[in-house]
mmCIF file of C-alpha atoms in Angstrom:
data_model
loop_
_atom_site.group_PDB
_atom_site.id
_atom_site.type_symbol
_atom_site.label_atom_id
_atom_site.label_comp_id
_atom_site.label_asym_id
_atom_site.label_seq_id
_atom_site.Cartn_x
_atom_site.Cartn_y
_atom_site.Cartn_z
ATOM 1 C CA UNK A 1 0.000 0.000 0.000
ATOM 2 C CA UNK A 2 1.276 3.439 -0.856
ATOM 3 C CA UNK A 3 2.160 5.750 1.999
ATOM 4 C CA UNK A 4 -0.631 8.166 1.134
ATOM 5 C CA UNK A 5 -3.143 5.298 1.063
ATOM 6 C CA UNK A 6 -2.061 4.310 4.562
ATOM 7 C CA UNK A 7 -2.706 7.873 5.713
ATOM 8 C CA UNK A 8 -6.115 7.980 3.990
ATOM 9 C CA UNK A 9 -7.136 4.583 5.433
ATOM 10 C CA UNK A 10 -6.080 5.505 8.964
ATOM 11 C CA UNK A 11 -7.875 8.840 8.732
ATOM 12 C CA UNK A 12 -11.042 7.088 7.527
ATOM 13 C CA UNK A 13 -10.877 4.655 10.446
ATOM 14 C CA UNK A 14 -10.426 7.456 12.976
ATOM 15 C CA UNK A 15 -13.346 9.380 11.509
ATOM 16 C CA UNK A 16 -15.530 6.271 11.698
ATOM 17 C CA UNK A 17 -14.556 5.750 15.339
ATOM 18 C CA UNK A 18 -15.491 9.345 16.105
ATOM 19 C CA UNK A 19 -18.811 8.930 14.302
ATOM 20 C CA UNK A 20 -19.571 5.844 16.398
ATOM 21 C CA UNK A 21 -18.614 7.709 19.569
ATOM 22 C CA UNK A 22 -20.910 10.625 18.803
ATOM 23 C CA UNK A 23 -23.727 8.282 17.733
ATOM 24 C CA UNK A 24 -23.547 6.576 21.137
ATOM 25 C CA UNK A 25 -23.732 10.016 22.776
ATOM 26 C CA UNK A 26 -26.802 10.781 20.600
ATOM 27 C CA UNK A 27 -25.021 13.705 18.969
ATOM 28 C CA UNK A 28 -26.454 12.864 15.571
ATOM 29 C CA UNK A 29 -25.318 15.919 13.603
ATOM 30 C CA UNK A 30 -21.731 15.525 14.791
ATOM 31 C CA UNK A 31 -21.869 11.783 14.037
ATOM 32 C CA UNK A 32 -23.097 12.557 10.509
ATOM 33 C CA UNK A 33 -20.204 14.959 9.950
ATOM 34 C CA UNK A 34 -17.621 12.379 10.954
ATOM 35 C CA UNK A 35 -19.369 9.664 8.968
ATOM 36 C CA UNK A 36 -19.196 11.773 5.823
ATOM 37 C CA UNK A 37 -15.506 12.482 6.528
ATOM 38 C CA UNK A 38 -14.878 8.742 6.914
ATOM 39 C CA UNK A 39 -16.577 8.052 3.592
ATOM 40 C CA UNK A 40 -14.582 10.854 1.905
ATOM 41 C CA UNK A 41 -11.235 9.448 3.051
ATOM 42 C CA UNK A 42 -12.289 5.862 2.305
ATOM 43 C CA UNK A 43 -13.011 6.789 -1.332
ATOM 44 C CA UNK A 44 -9.369 7.791 -1.715
ATOM 45 C CA UNK A 45 -8.201 4.269 -0.849
ATOM 46 C CA UNK A 46 -8.445 1.326 -3.276
ATOM 47 C CA UNK A 47 -11.299 -0.957 -2.190
ATOM 48 C CA UNK A 48 -9.043 -3.992 -1.872
ATOM 49 C CA UNK A 49 -7.169 -2.278 0.962
ATOM 50 C CA UNK A 50 -10.255 -2.672 3.163
ATOM 51 C CA UNK A 51 -10.802 -6.299 2.140
ATOM 52 C CA UNK A 52 -10.778 -8.568 5.166
ATOM 53 C CA UNK A 53 -11.654 -5.760 7.565
ATOM 54 C CA UNK A 54 -14.925 -4.717 9.115
ATOM 55 C CA UNK A 55 -14.497 -1.120 8.012
ATOM 56 C CA UNK A 56 -16.912 -1.139 5.067
ATOM 57 C CA UNK A 57 -19.539 -3.113 6.951
ATOM 58 C CA UNK A 58 -19.263 -0.868 10.012
ATOM 59 C CA UNK A 59 -19.476 2.231 7.836
ATOM 60 C CA UNK A 60 -22.622 1.032 6.066
ATOM 61 C CA UNK A 61 -24.227 -0.150 9.300
ATOM 62 C CA UNK A 62 -23.612 3.124 11.124
ATOM 63 C CA UNK A 63 -24.773 5.106 8.112
ATOM 64 C CA UNK A 64 -28.022 3.150 8.102
ATOM 65 C CA UNK A 65 -28.530 3.721 11.851
ATOM 66 C CA UNK A 66 -27.846 7.440 11.664
ATOM 67 C CA UNK A 67 -29.973 8.227 8.635
ATOM 68 C CA UNK A 68 -32.889 6.033 9.715
ATOM 69 C CA UNK A 69 -32.900 7.633 13.141
#
């Protein structure tokens, strides 16, 4: 993995963790912001880099929870 892809992947993971944290605190708007940031950074990484991880599943699951209320 290229060095910049490592940075992008790590940033996406941190943003997802923050989104989950704020979701648990019921700070929905803040969770949405971090979720969108996680998705932004994840798009910069080749999909195969997340293969074998729970990142994509966790992202989709949290997105569904947040936007369904």
